[in-house]
Amino acid sequence: MRRLTVRAERWKLARPFAISRGTKTEAEVVVVEIADGAARGRGESVPYPRYGESVEGVIAEIEAVAGRIAEGLGREALLAAMLAGAARNAVDAALWDLEAKQTGRSVWEIAGLSAPPAAVTTAFTIGLDTPEAMGEAARREAHRPLLKLKVTGEGDVDRVRAVRAGAPGARIIVDANEGWTADHLADYGPALAGLGVALIEQPLPAGKDEALRGIPHPVPLCADESCHLAADLDALVGKYEFVNVKLDKTGGLTEALRLVAAARAKGLRVMVGCMVGTSLAMAPALLPAQDAEIVDLDGPLLLAADRQPGLRIHGSLIYPPQPALWG
């Protein structure tokens, strides 16, 4: 019979990380382990208060299905047994890893990918700050090919201008985290296009983004908080050009792979993103990242120290996980 264990962990960040909703100094994650005989699978998730999640609540959700996990609950049944979110993500990742360890097959083979996953280039995120501080951060990271900027509303064009001056060769995406109004988007769009911004994430609050249909998009828009599952896509067509697939929103790799395929079928482009967690949380996301135009899996790069063994990361290039980590 399987044995499930779950625990909370805290990982310090290299520096405070600010977005439009607040600042954090550590990553709080939940780790699930499912053991079956000598085989053990692991998964990590990051509870997100924006979605009503807490570490304690996520652990309680996971413990509520411990008996069914012990009896052999599989990934497909898990989709019905738990709601999408961080709790299901941790369990789903552990089940993928467990199957890989039991069968000796890599997760990419189990998932039906046509080839082993390759290394991907991740964005590196610069947290919300003054234009001067963000420009200085950009100068430190100017060697990176893709920078993601957290923005908030007033002064954002100045922030982007400072970053562009600090990193003239970098591709830039900006993430408003629901912090703009329709007026911000209409006013900022042309200026950001002129500064070479490649993408704007979630400018308006989820559920209040219908106005996007009437605003010209000189810079493509990406749905983040507005997109969790494949069932959300119909409402996004015509408002956004991209969707941001995060395993903590989809409730795991199983649904994330379906979301990517469904988005492609509807003509939406794909970004794969993350919450701030360790390499264990990023590892499953490298599978859907193979079919993404933009990848933002920089969680480990924002930590003071990562899990060991972790993902091999060279600059902004992230390599697929070794079995000792996951999969």
Short mmCIF file of the C-alpha atoms (twelve columns), coordinates in Angstrom:
data_MODEL
# 
_entry.id   MODEL 
# 
loop_
_atom_site.group_PDB 
_atom_site.id 
_atom_site.type_symbol 
_atom_site.label_atom_id 
_atom_site.label_alt_id 
_atom_site.label_comp_id 
_atom_site.label_asym_id 
_atom_site.label_seq_id 
_atom_site.Cartn_x 
_atom_site.Cartn_y 
_atom_site.Cartn_z 
_atom_site.pdbx_PDB_model_num 
ATOM 1   C CA . MET A 1   0.000   0.000  0.000   1 
ATOM 2   C CA . ARG A 2   1.211   3.493  -0.776  1 
ATOM 3   C CA . ARG A 3   2.263   5.939  1.944   1 
ATOM 4   C CA . LEU A 4   1.701   9.676  1.546   1 
ATOM 5   C CA . THR A 5   3.553   12.305 3.537   1 
ATOM 6   C CA . VAL A 6   3.209   16.077 3.218   1 
ATOM 7   C CA . ARG A 7   5.188   18.927 4.752   1 
ATOM 8   C CA . ALA A 8   5.691   22.676 4.491   1 
ATOM 9   C CA . GLU A 9   9.058   24.231 3.715   1 
ATOM 10  C CA . ARG A 10  10.356  27.802 3.649   1 
ATOM 11  C CA . TRP A 11  13.061  28.967 1.247   1 
ATOM 12  C CA . LYS A 12  14.644  32.395 1.636   1 
ATOM 13  C CA . LEU A 13  14.776  34.659 -1.400  1 
ATOM 14  C CA . ALA A 14  18.009  36.229 -2.564  1 
ATOM 15  C CA . ARG A 15  16.367  39.654 -2.175  1 
ATOM 16  C CA . PRO A 16  12.858  40.932 -1.412  1 
ATOM 17  C CA . PHE A 17  10.501  40.352 -4.331  1 
ATOM 18  C CA . ALA A 18  7.696   42.847 -4.957  1 
ATOM 19  C CA . ILE A 19  4.679   42.727 -7.249  1 
ATOM 20  C CA . SER A 20  1.575   44.924 -7.397  1 
ATOM 21  C CA . ARG A 21  -0.038  42.949 -4.529  1 
ATOM 22  C CA . GLY A 22  2.836   43.042 -2.045  1 
ATOM 23  C CA . THR A 23  6.381   41.958 -1.190  1 
ATOM 24  C CA . LYS A 24  7.741   38.589 -0.089  1 
ATOM 25  C CA . THR A 25  11.090  37.579 1.384   1 
ATOM 26  C CA . GLU A 26  10.679  33.806 1.302   1 
ATOM 27  C CA . ALA A 27  8.960   31.112 -0.692  1 
ATOM 28  C CA . GLU A 28  6.507   28.949 1.268   1 
ATOM 29  C CA . VAL A 29  6.054   25.612 -0.478  1 
ATOM 30  C CA . VAL A 30  4.314   22.307 0.176   1 
ATOM 31  C CA . VAL A 31  6.115   19.050 -0.608  1 
ATOM 32  C CA . VAL A 32  4.324   15.733 -1.130  1 
ATOM 33  C CA . GLU A 33  6.021   12.338 -1.133  1 
ATOM 34  C CA . ILE A 34  4.233   9.147  -2.184  1 
ATOM 35  C CA . ALA A 35  6.096   5.929  -1.429  1 
ATOM 36  C CA . ASP A 36  5.206   2.507  -2.807  1 
ATOM 37  C CA . GLY A 37  7.662   -0.157 -1.771  1 
ATOM 38  C CA . ALA A 38  11.148  1.077  -2.601  1 
ATOM 39  C CA . ALA A 39  9.896   3.683  -5.090  1 
ATOM 40  C CA . ARG A 40  9.202   7.248  -4.033  1 
ATOM 41  C CA . GLY A 41  7.675   10.109 -5.993  1 
ATOM 42  C CA . ARG A 42  7.867   13.773 -5.026  1 
ATOM 43  C CA . GLY A 43  6.032   16.950 -5.938  1 
ATOM 44  C CA . GLU A 44  6.137   20.575 -4.830  1 
ATOM 45  C CA . SER A 45  3.562   23.331 -5.038  1 
ATOM 46  C CA . VAL A 46  3.277   26.958 -3.965  1 
ATOM 47  C CA . PRO A 47  0.020   28.020 -2.259  1 
ATOM 48  C CA . TYR A 48  -1.097  31.420 -3.535  1 
ATOM 49  C CA . PRO A 49  -3.237  33.724 -1.368  1 
ATOM 50  C CA . ARG A 50  -4.644  35.432 -4.491  1 
ATOM 51  C CA . TYR A 51  -6.572  32.193 -5.092  1 
ATOM 52  C CA . GLY A 52  -7.622  31.778 -1.463  1 
ATOM 53  C CA . GLU A 53  -4.837  29.310 -0.701  1 
ATOM 54  C CA . SER A 54  -2.654  28.952 2.371   1 
ATOM 55  C CA . VAL A 55  -0.009  26.426 3.350   1 
ATOM 56  C CA . GLU A 56  -2.284  25.035 6.058   1 
ATOM 57  C CA . GLY A 57  -5.259  24.804 3.726   1 
ATOM 58  C CA . VAL A 58  -3.297  23.076 0.985   1 
ATOM 59  C CA . ILE A 59  -1.904  20.526 3.437   1 
ATOM 60  C CA . ALA A 60  -5.429  19.851 4.723   1 
ATOM 61  C CA . GLU A 61  -6.691  19.278 1.153   1 
ATOM 62  C CA . ILE A 62  -3.894  16.810 0.507   1 
ATOM 63  C CA . GLU A 63  -4.394  14.942 3.779   1 
ATOM 64  C CA . ALA A 64  -8.091  14.603 2.953   1 
ATOM 65  C CA . VAL A 65  -7.243  12.339 -0.007  1 
ATOM 66  C CA . ALA A 66  -4.424  10.421 1.696   1 
ATOM 67  C CA . GLY A 67  -6.605  7.334  2.093   1 
ATOM 68  C CA . ARG A 68  -7.532  7.262  -1.588  1 
ATOM 69  C CA . ILE A 69  -3.898  7.794  -2.569  1 
ATOM 70  C CA . ALA A 70  -2.937  4.829  -0.392  1 
ATOM 71  C CA . GLU A 71  -5.517  2.703  -2.198  1 
ATOM 72  C CA . GLY A 72  -4.007  3.547  -5.595  1 
ATOM 73  C CA . LEU A 73  -5.739  6.718  -6.839  1 
ATOM 74  C CA . GLY A 74  -4.280  7.602  -10.243 1 
ATOM 75  C CA . ARG A 75  -3.741  10.877 -12.058 1 
ATOM 76  C CA . GLU A 76  -6.943  10.740 -14.091 1 
ATOM 77  C CA . ALA A 77  -9.090  10.026 -11.039 1 
ATOM 78  C CA . LEU A 78  -7.230  12.773 -9.191  1 
ATOM 79  C CA . LEU A 79  -8.708  15.352 -11.578 1 
ATOM 80  C CA . ALA A 80  -12.148 14.560 -10.180 1 
ATOM 81  C CA . ALA A 81  -11.042 13.925 -6.602  1 
ATOM 82  C CA . MET A 82  -9.422  17.339 -6.043  1 
ATOM 83  C CA . LEU A 83  -10.051 20.857 -7.276  1 
ATOM 84  C CA . ALA A 84  -7.485  22.559 -9.482  1 
ATOM 85  C CA . GLY A 85  -4.862  24.412 -7.484  1 
ATOM 86  C CA . ALA A 86  -1.667  24.002 -5.523  1 
ATOM 87  C CA . ALA A 87  -2.828  20.984 -3.491  1 
ATOM 88  C CA . ARG A 88  -3.643  18.899 -6.556  1 
ATOM 89  C CA . ASN A 89  -0.465  20.047 -8.275  1 
ATOM 90  C CA . ALA A 90  1.780   18.643 -5.550  1 
ATOM 91  C CA . VAL A 91  -0.023  15.289 -5.567  1 
ATOM 92  C CA . ASP A 92  -0.131  15.092 -9.364  1 
ATOM 93  C CA . ALA A 93  3.609   15.777 -9.632  1 
ATOM 94  C CA . ALA A 94  4.364   13.097 -7.042  1 
ATOM 95  C CA . LEU A 95  2.252   10.566 -8.964  1 
ATOM 96  C CA . TRP A 96  4.080   11.298 -12.219 1 
ATOM 97  C CA . ASP A 97  7.425   10.931 -10.454 1 
ATOM 98  C CA . LEU A 98  6.326   7.733  -8.712  1 
ATOM 99  C CA . GLU A 99  5.295   6.124  -11.992 1 
ATOM 100 C CA . ALA A 100 8.614   7.080  -13.551 1 
ATOM 101 C CA . LYS A 101 10.521  5.538  -10.653 1 
ATOM 102 C CA . GLN A 102 8.405   2.366  -10.689 1 
ATOM 103 C CA . THR A 103 8.542   1.773  -14.425 1 
ATOM 104 C CA . GLY A 104 12.015  3.041  -15.215 1 
ATOM 105 C CA . ARG A 105 10.529  5.255  -17.925 1 
ATOM 106 C CA . SER A 106 11.043  9.006  -18.109 1 
ATOM 107 C CA . VAL A 107 8.015   11.230 -17.623 1 
ATOM 108 C CA . TRP A 108 8.338   12.521 -21.189 1 
ATOM 109 C CA . GLU A 109 7.845   8.956  -22.437 1 
ATOM 110 C CA . ILE A 110 4.884   8.412  -20.122 1 
ATOM 111 C CA . ALA A 111 3.387   11.712 -21.338 1 
ATOM 112 C CA . GLY A 112 3.723   10.624 -24.959 1 
ATOM 113 C CA . LEU A 113 6.157   13.331 -26.062 1 
ATOM 114 C CA . SER A 114 7.873   12.533 -29.352 1 
ATOM 115 C CA . ALA A 115 11.372  13.390 -28.105 1 
ATOM 116 C CA . PRO A 116 13.225  14.003 -24.841 1 
ATOM 117 C CA . PRO A 117 12.758  17.530 -23.484 1 
ATOM 118 C CA . ALA A 118 15.421  20.055 -24.398 1 
ATOM 119 C CA . ALA A 119 16.832  22.932 -22.399 1 
ATOM 120 C CA . VAL A 120 14.748  26.111 -22.490 1 
ATOM 121 C CA . THR A 121 15.559  29.774 -22.000 1 
ATOM 122 C CA . THR A 122 13.746  31.284 -19.038 1 
ATOM 123 C CA . ALA A 123 12.824  34.860 -18.320 1 
ATOM 124 C CA . PHE A 124 14.461  36.457 -15.300 1 
ATOM 125 C CA . THR A 125 12.086  38.557 -13.208 1 
ATOM 126 C CA . ILE A 126 12.861  42.045 -11.899 1 
ATOM 127 C CA . GLY A 127 10.582  42.876 -9.001  1 
ATOM 128 C CA . LEU A 128 8.551   46.060 -8.687  1 
ATOM 129 C CA . ASP A 129 10.569  49.056 -7.538  1 
ATOM 130 C CA . THR A 130 11.407  52.611 -8.534  1 
ATOM 131 C CA . PRO A 131 12.520  53.184 -12.121 1 
ATOM 132 C CA . GLU A 132 16.044  53.855 -10.890 1 
ATOM 133 C CA . ALA A 133 16.258  50.636 -8.887  1 
ATOM 134 C CA . MET A 134 14.744  48.561 -11.683 1 
ATOM 135 C CA . GLY A 135 17.148  50.112 -14.184 1 
ATOM 136 C CA . GLU A 136 20.067  49.182 -11.938 1 
ATOM 137 C CA . ALA A 137 18.739  45.635 -11.593 1 
ATOM 138 C CA . ALA A 138 18.496  45.461 -15.390 1 
ATOM 139 C CA . ARG A 139 22.126  46.490 -15.731 1 
ATOM 140 C CA . ARG A 140 23.116  43.637 -13.407 1 
ATOM 141 C CA . GLU A 141 21.090  41.199 -15.513 1 
ATOM 142 C CA . ALA A 142 21.761  42.716 -18.941 1 
ATOM 143 C CA . HIS A 143 23.441  39.485 -20.077 1 
ATOM 144 C CA . ARG A 144 20.104  37.661 -19.927 1 
ATOM 145 C CA . PRO A 145 18.140  37.348 -23.182 1 
ATOM 146 C CA . LEU A 146 14.678  37.740 -21.595 1 
ATOM 147 C CA . LEU A 147 13.662  39.987 -18.697 1 
ATOM 148 C CA . LYS A 148 10.245  40.086 -17.048 1 
ATOM 149 C CA . LEU A 149 9.276   43.239 -15.181 1 
ATOM 150 C CA . LYS A 150 6.717   43.509 -12.418 1 
ATOM 151 C CA . VAL A 151 4.716   46.705 -12.839 1 
ATOM 152 C CA . THR A 152 1.786   48.305 -11.065 1 
ATOM 153 C CA . GLY A 153 0.216   51.311 -12.809 1 
ATOM 154 C CA . GLU A 154 1.468   54.855 -12.397 1 
ATOM 155 C CA . GLY A 155 5.064   55.336 -13.546 1 
ATOM 156 C CA . ASP A 156 5.285   52.049 -15.412 1 
ATOM 157 C CA . VAL A 157 6.468   53.552 -18.703 1 
ATOM 158 C CA . ASP A 158 9.338   55.155 -16.785 1 
ATOM 159 C CA . ARG A 159 10.133  51.782 -15.230 1 
ATOM 160 C CA . VAL A 160 10.261  50.075 -18.608 1 
ATOM 161 C CA . ARG A 161 12.293  52.912 -20.105 1 
ATOM 162 C CA . ALA A 162 14.851  52.570 -17.304 1 
ATOM 163 C CA . VAL A 163 15.085  48.823 -17.803 1 
ATOM 164 C CA . ARG A 164 15.468  49.223 -21.546 1 
ATOM 165 C CA . ALA A 165 18.345  51.645 -20.952 1 
ATOM 166 C CA . GLY A 166 19.951  49.219 -18.517 1 
ATOM 167 C CA . ALA A 167 19.547  46.154 -20.751 1 
ATOM 168 C CA . PRO A 168 19.346  47.401 -24.342 1 
ATOM 169 C CA . GLY A 169 19.766  43.948 -25.867 1 
ATOM 170 C CA . ALA A 170 17.218  42.049 -23.774 1 
ATOM 171 C CA . ARG A 171 13.750  41.023 -24.836 1 
ATOM 172 C CA . ILE A 172 11.278  42.483 -22.316 1 
ATOM 173 C CA . ILE A 173 7.890   41.325 -21.046 1 
ATOM 174 C CA . VAL A 174 5.870   43.135 -18.378 1 
ATOM 175 C CA . ASP A 175 3.467   41.728 -15.792 1 
ATOM 176 C CA . ALA A 176 0.858   44.016 -14.241 1 
ATOM 177 C CA . ASN A 177 -0.662  41.297 -12.004 1 
ATOM 178 C CA . GLU A 178 -4.141  42.809 -12.505 1 
ATOM 179 C CA . GLY A 179 -2.865  46.220 -11.388 1 
ATOM 180 C CA . TRP A 180 -3.842  48.345 -14.409 1 
ATOM 181 C CA . THR A 181 -7.016  49.980 -15.576 1 
ATOM 182 C CA . ALA A 182 -8.256  50.091 -19.157 1 
ATOM 183 C CA . ASP A 183 -6.943  53.661 -19.342 1 
ATOM 184 C CA . HIS A 184 -3.465  52.503 -18.324 1 
ATOM 185 C CA . LEU A 185 -3.441  49.928 -21.090 1 
ATOM 186 C CA . ALA A 186 -4.703  52.337 -23.738 1 
ATOM 187 C CA . ASP A 187 -2.209  55.009 -22.675 1 
ATOM 188 C CA . TYR A 188 0.815   52.760 -22.154 1 
ATOM 189 C CA . GLY A 189 0.440   50.361 -25.077 1 
ATOM 190 C CA . PRO A 190 1.990   52.518 -27.829 1 
ATOM 191 C CA . ALA A 191 4.870   53.657 -25.613 1 
ATOM 192 C CA . LEU A 192 5.663   50.115 -24.511 1 
ATOM 193 C CA . ALA A 193 5.550   48.916 -28.100 1 
ATOM 194 C CA . GLY A 194 8.042   51.649 -28.956 1 
ATOM 195 C CA . LEU A 195 10.324  50.408 -26.174 1 
ATOM 196 C CA . GLY A 196 10.264  46.931 -27.680 1 
ATOM 197 C CA . VAL A 197 8.077   45.220 -25.066 1 
ATOM 198 C CA . ALA A 198 7.129   41.785 -26.423 1 
ATOM 199 C CA . LEU A 199 4.236   40.891 -24.078 1 
ATOM 200 C CA . ILE A 200 1.989   42.325 -21.369 1 
ATOM 201 C CA . GLU A 201 0.653   39.872 -18.766 1 
ATOM 202 C CA . GLN A 202 -2.779  40.290 -17.166 1 
ATOM 203 C CA . PRO A 203 -3.208  44.063 -17.303 1 
ATOM 204 C CA . LEU A 204 -6.776  44.106 -15.938 1 
ATOM 205 C CA . PRO A 205 -8.312  42.132 -13.065 1 
ATOM 206 C CA . ALA A 206 -9.586  38.662 -13.912 1 
ATOM 207 C CA . GLY A 207 -13.324 38.783 -14.414 1 
ATOM 208 C CA . LYS A 208 -13.126 42.472 -15.315 1 
ATOM 209 C CA . ASP A 209 -11.213 42.151 -18.555 1 
ATOM 210 C CA . GLU A 210 -14.027 42.323 -21.102 1 
ATOM 211 C CA . ALA A 211 -12.820 45.843 -21.941 1 
ATOM 212 C CA . LEU A 212 -9.794  44.259 -23.635 1 
ATOM 213 C CA . ARG A 213 -11.945 43.489 -26.680 1 
ATOM 214 C CA . GLY A 214 -12.207 47.225 -27.417 1 
ATOM 215 C CA . ILE A 215 -8.618  48.291 -26.765 1 
ATOM 216 C CA . PRO A 216 -6.013  48.037 -29.562 1 
ATOM 217 C CA . HIS A 217 -3.166  45.643 -28.739 1 
ATOM 218 C CA . PRO A 218 0.072   47.078 -30.102 1 
ATOM 219 C CA . VAL A 219 1.742   44.670 -27.644 1 
ATOM 220 C CA . PRO A 220 0.292   41.130 -27.340 1 
ATOM 221 C CA . LEU A 221 -1.606  40.405 -24.122 1 
ATOM 222 C CA . CYS A 222 -1.299  37.271 -21.988 1 
ATOM 223 C CA . ALA A 223 -3.976  35.872 -19.657 1 
ATOM 224 C CA . ASP A 224 -2.560  34.747 -16.332 1 
ATOM 225 C CA . GLU A 225 -5.018  35.122 -13.463 1 
ATOM 226 C CA . SER A 226 -7.815  34.811 -16.042 1 
ATOM 227 C CA . CYS A 227 -6.650  31.374 -17.235 1 
ATOM 228 C CA . HIS A 228 -6.480  28.293 -15.050 1 
ATOM 229 C CA . LEU A 229 -7.986  25.416 -17.045 1 
ATOM 230 C CA . ALA A 230 -8.839  24.465 -20.607 1 
ATOM 231 C CA . ALA A 231 -12.475 25.298 -19.758 1 
ATOM 232 C CA . ASP A 232 -11.479 28.978 -19.385 1 
ATOM 233 C CA . LEU A 233 -10.252 29.382 -22.957 1 
ATOM 234 C CA . ASP A 234 -13.489 30.209 -24.762 1 
ATOM 235 C CA . ALA A 235 -13.864 33.384 -22.713 1 
ATOM 236 C CA . LEU A 236 -10.313 34.484 -23.527 1 
ATOM 237 C CA . VAL A 237 -10.372 34.305 -27.324 1 
ATOM 238 C CA . GLY A 238 -10.518 37.823 -28.736 1 
ATOM 239 C CA . LYS A 239 -9.183  39.408 -25.530 1 
ATOM 240 C CA . TYR A 240 -5.738  37.842 -25.274 1 
ATOM 241 C CA . GLU A 241 -3.144  36.489 -27.669 1 
ATOM 242 C CA . PHE A 242 -1.304  34.319 -25.098 1 
ATOM 243 C CA . VAL A 243 -2.199  32.228 -22.059 1 
ATOM 244 C CA . ASN A 244 0.174   31.651 -19.143 1 
ATOM 245 C CA . VAL A 245 0.124   27.996 -18.099 1 
ATOM 246 C CA . LYS A 246 1.163   27.463 -14.472 1 
ATOM 247 C CA . LEU A 247 0.946   24.076 -12.791 1 
ATOM 248 C CA . ASP A 248 -0.189  25.610 -9.513  1 
ATOM 249 C CA . LYS A 249 -3.222  26.996 -11.376 1 
ATOM 250 C CA . THR A 250 -4.020  23.941 -13.494 1 
ATOM 251 C CA . GLY A 251 -3.621  21.618 -10.542 1 
ATOM 252 C CA . GLY A 252 -0.733  19.732 -12.056 1 
ATOM 253 C CA . LEU A 253 1.042   18.557 -15.168 1 
ATOM 254 C CA . THR A 254 -1.847  16.339 -16.272 1 
ATOM 255 C CA . GLU A 255 -4.210  19.269 -16.832 1 
ATOM 256 C CA . ALA A 256 -1.396  21.590 -17.960 1 
ATOM 257 C CA . LEU A 257 -0.618  19.384 -20.966 1 
ATOM 258 C CA . ARG A 258 -4.304  19.433 -21.901 1 
ATOM 259 C CA . LEU A 259 -4.465  23.195 -21.512 1 
ATOM 260 C CA . VAL A 260 -1.505  23.705 -23.840 1 
ATOM 261 C CA . ALA A 261 -3.062  21.488 -26.510 1 
ATOM 262 C CA . ALA A 262 -6.467  23.175 -26.168 1 
ATOM 263 C CA . ALA A 263 -4.938  26.663 -26.342 1 
ATOM 264 C CA . ARG A 264 -3.078  25.774 -29.516 1 
ATOM 265 C CA . ALA A 265 -6.278  24.415 -31.035 1 
ATOM 266 C CA . LYS A 266 -8.002  27.754 -30.393 1 
ATOM 267 C CA . GLY A 267 -5.202  29.777 -31.926 1 
ATOM 268 C CA . LEU A 268 -3.822  31.057 -28.617 1 
ATOM 269 C CA . ARG A 269 -0.091  31.224 -28.067 1 
ATOM 270 C CA . VAL A 270 1.506   29.708 -24.971 1 
ATOM 271 C CA . MET A 271 3.625   30.972 -22.124 1 
ATOM 272 C CA . VAL A 272 4.634   28.615 -19.306 1 
ATOM 273 C CA . GLY A 273 5.178   30.320 -15.964 1 
ATOM 274 C CA . CYS A 274 5.643   29.572 -12.283 1 
ATOM 275 C CA . MET A 275 5.227   30.724 -8.739  1 
ATOM 276 C CA . VAL A 276 8.416   31.253 -6.735  1 
ATOM 277 C CA . GLY A 277 9.541   27.785 -5.691  1 
ATOM 278 C CA . THR A 278 12.486  25.418 -5.888  1 
ATOM 279 C CA . SER A 279 13.718  23.266 -8.755  1 
ATOM 280 C CA . LEU A 280 11.322  20.522 -7.657  1 
ATOM 281 C CA . ALA A 281 8.370   22.781 -8.536  1 
ATOM 282 C CA . MET A 282 9.907   23.809 -11.881 1 
ATOM 283 C CA . ALA A 283 10.829  20.307 -13.083 1 
ATOM 284 C CA . PRO A 284 7.352   19.137 -14.235 1 
ATOM 285 C CA . ALA A 285 6.744   22.481 -15.989 1 
ATOM 286 C CA . LEU A 286 9.643   21.786 -18.337 1 
ATOM 287 C CA . LEU A 287 7.387   19.360 -20.231 1 
ATOM 288 C CA . PRO A 288 4.718   21.891 -21.307 1 
ATOM 289 C CA . ALA A 289 7.530   24.418 -21.739 1 
ATOM 290 C CA . GLN A 290 8.685   22.408 -24.740 1 
ATOM 291 C CA . ASP A 291 5.656   23.745 -26.637 1 
ATOM 292 C CA . ALA A 292 5.781   27.318 -25.309 1 
ATOM 293 C CA . GLU A 293 6.936   30.474 -27.045 1 
ATOM 294 C CA . ILE A 294 7.802   32.169 -23.762 1 
ATOM 295 C CA . VAL A 295 9.099   30.388 -20.656 1 
ATOM 296 C CA . ASP A 296 9.245   31.916 -17.176 1 
ATOM 297 C CA . LEU A 297 10.576  29.271 -14.800 1 
ATOM 298 C CA . ASP A 298 13.045  31.406 -12.888 1 
ATOM 299 C CA . GLY A 299 11.857  30.470 -9.379  1 
ATOM 300 C CA . PRO A 300 15.170  28.860 -8.367  1 
ATOM 301 C CA . LEU A 301 17.108  31.882 -9.650  1 
ATOM 302 C CA . LEU A 302 15.264  34.092 -7.165  1 
ATOM 303 C CA . LEU A 303 16.175  31.941 -4.135  1 
ATOM 304 C CA . ALA A 304 19.142  32.450 -1.832  1 
ATOM 305 C CA . ALA A 305 19.806  28.710 -2.213  1 
ATOM 306 C CA . ASP A 306 18.030  25.980 -4.199  1 
ATOM 307 C CA . ARG A 307 17.179  22.391 -3.397  1 
ATOM 308 C CA . GLN A 308 19.994  19.876 -3.925  1 
ATOM 309 C CA . PRO A 309 20.104  18.237 -6.319  1 
ATOM 310 C CA . GLY A 310 18.362  20.919 -8.337  1 
ATOM 311 C CA . LEU A 311 17.939  21.727 -11.973 1 
ATOM 312 C CA . ARG A 312 21.076  22.518 -13.923 1 
ATOM 313 C CA . ILE A 313 20.836  26.182 -14.875 1 
ATOM 314 C CA . HIS A 314 23.471  27.952 -16.959 1 
ATOM 315 C CA . GLY A 315 22.727  31.650 -17.182 1 
ATOM 316 C CA . SER A 316 19.093  31.658 -18.305 1 
ATOM 317 C CA . LEU A 317 19.211  28.183 -19.849 1 
ATOM 318 C CA . ILE A 318 17.386  25.532 -17.805 1 
ATOM 319 C CA . TYR A 319 18.097  21.855 -18.505 1 
ATOM 320 C CA . PRO A 320 15.643  18.987 -17.949 1 
ATOM 321 C CA . PRO A 321 15.726  17.354 -14.504 1 
ATOM 322 C CA . GLN A 322 17.819  14.367 -13.628 1 
ATOM 323 C CA . PRO A 323 15.905  11.424 -12.064 1 
ATOM 324 C CA . ALA A 324 17.362  12.169 -8.621  1 
ATOM 325 C CA . LEU A 325 15.343  15.392 -8.631  1 
ATOM 326 C CA . TRP A 326 12.162  14.360 -10.471 1 
ATOM 327 C CA . GLY A 327 10.838  12.359 -13.381 1 
# 
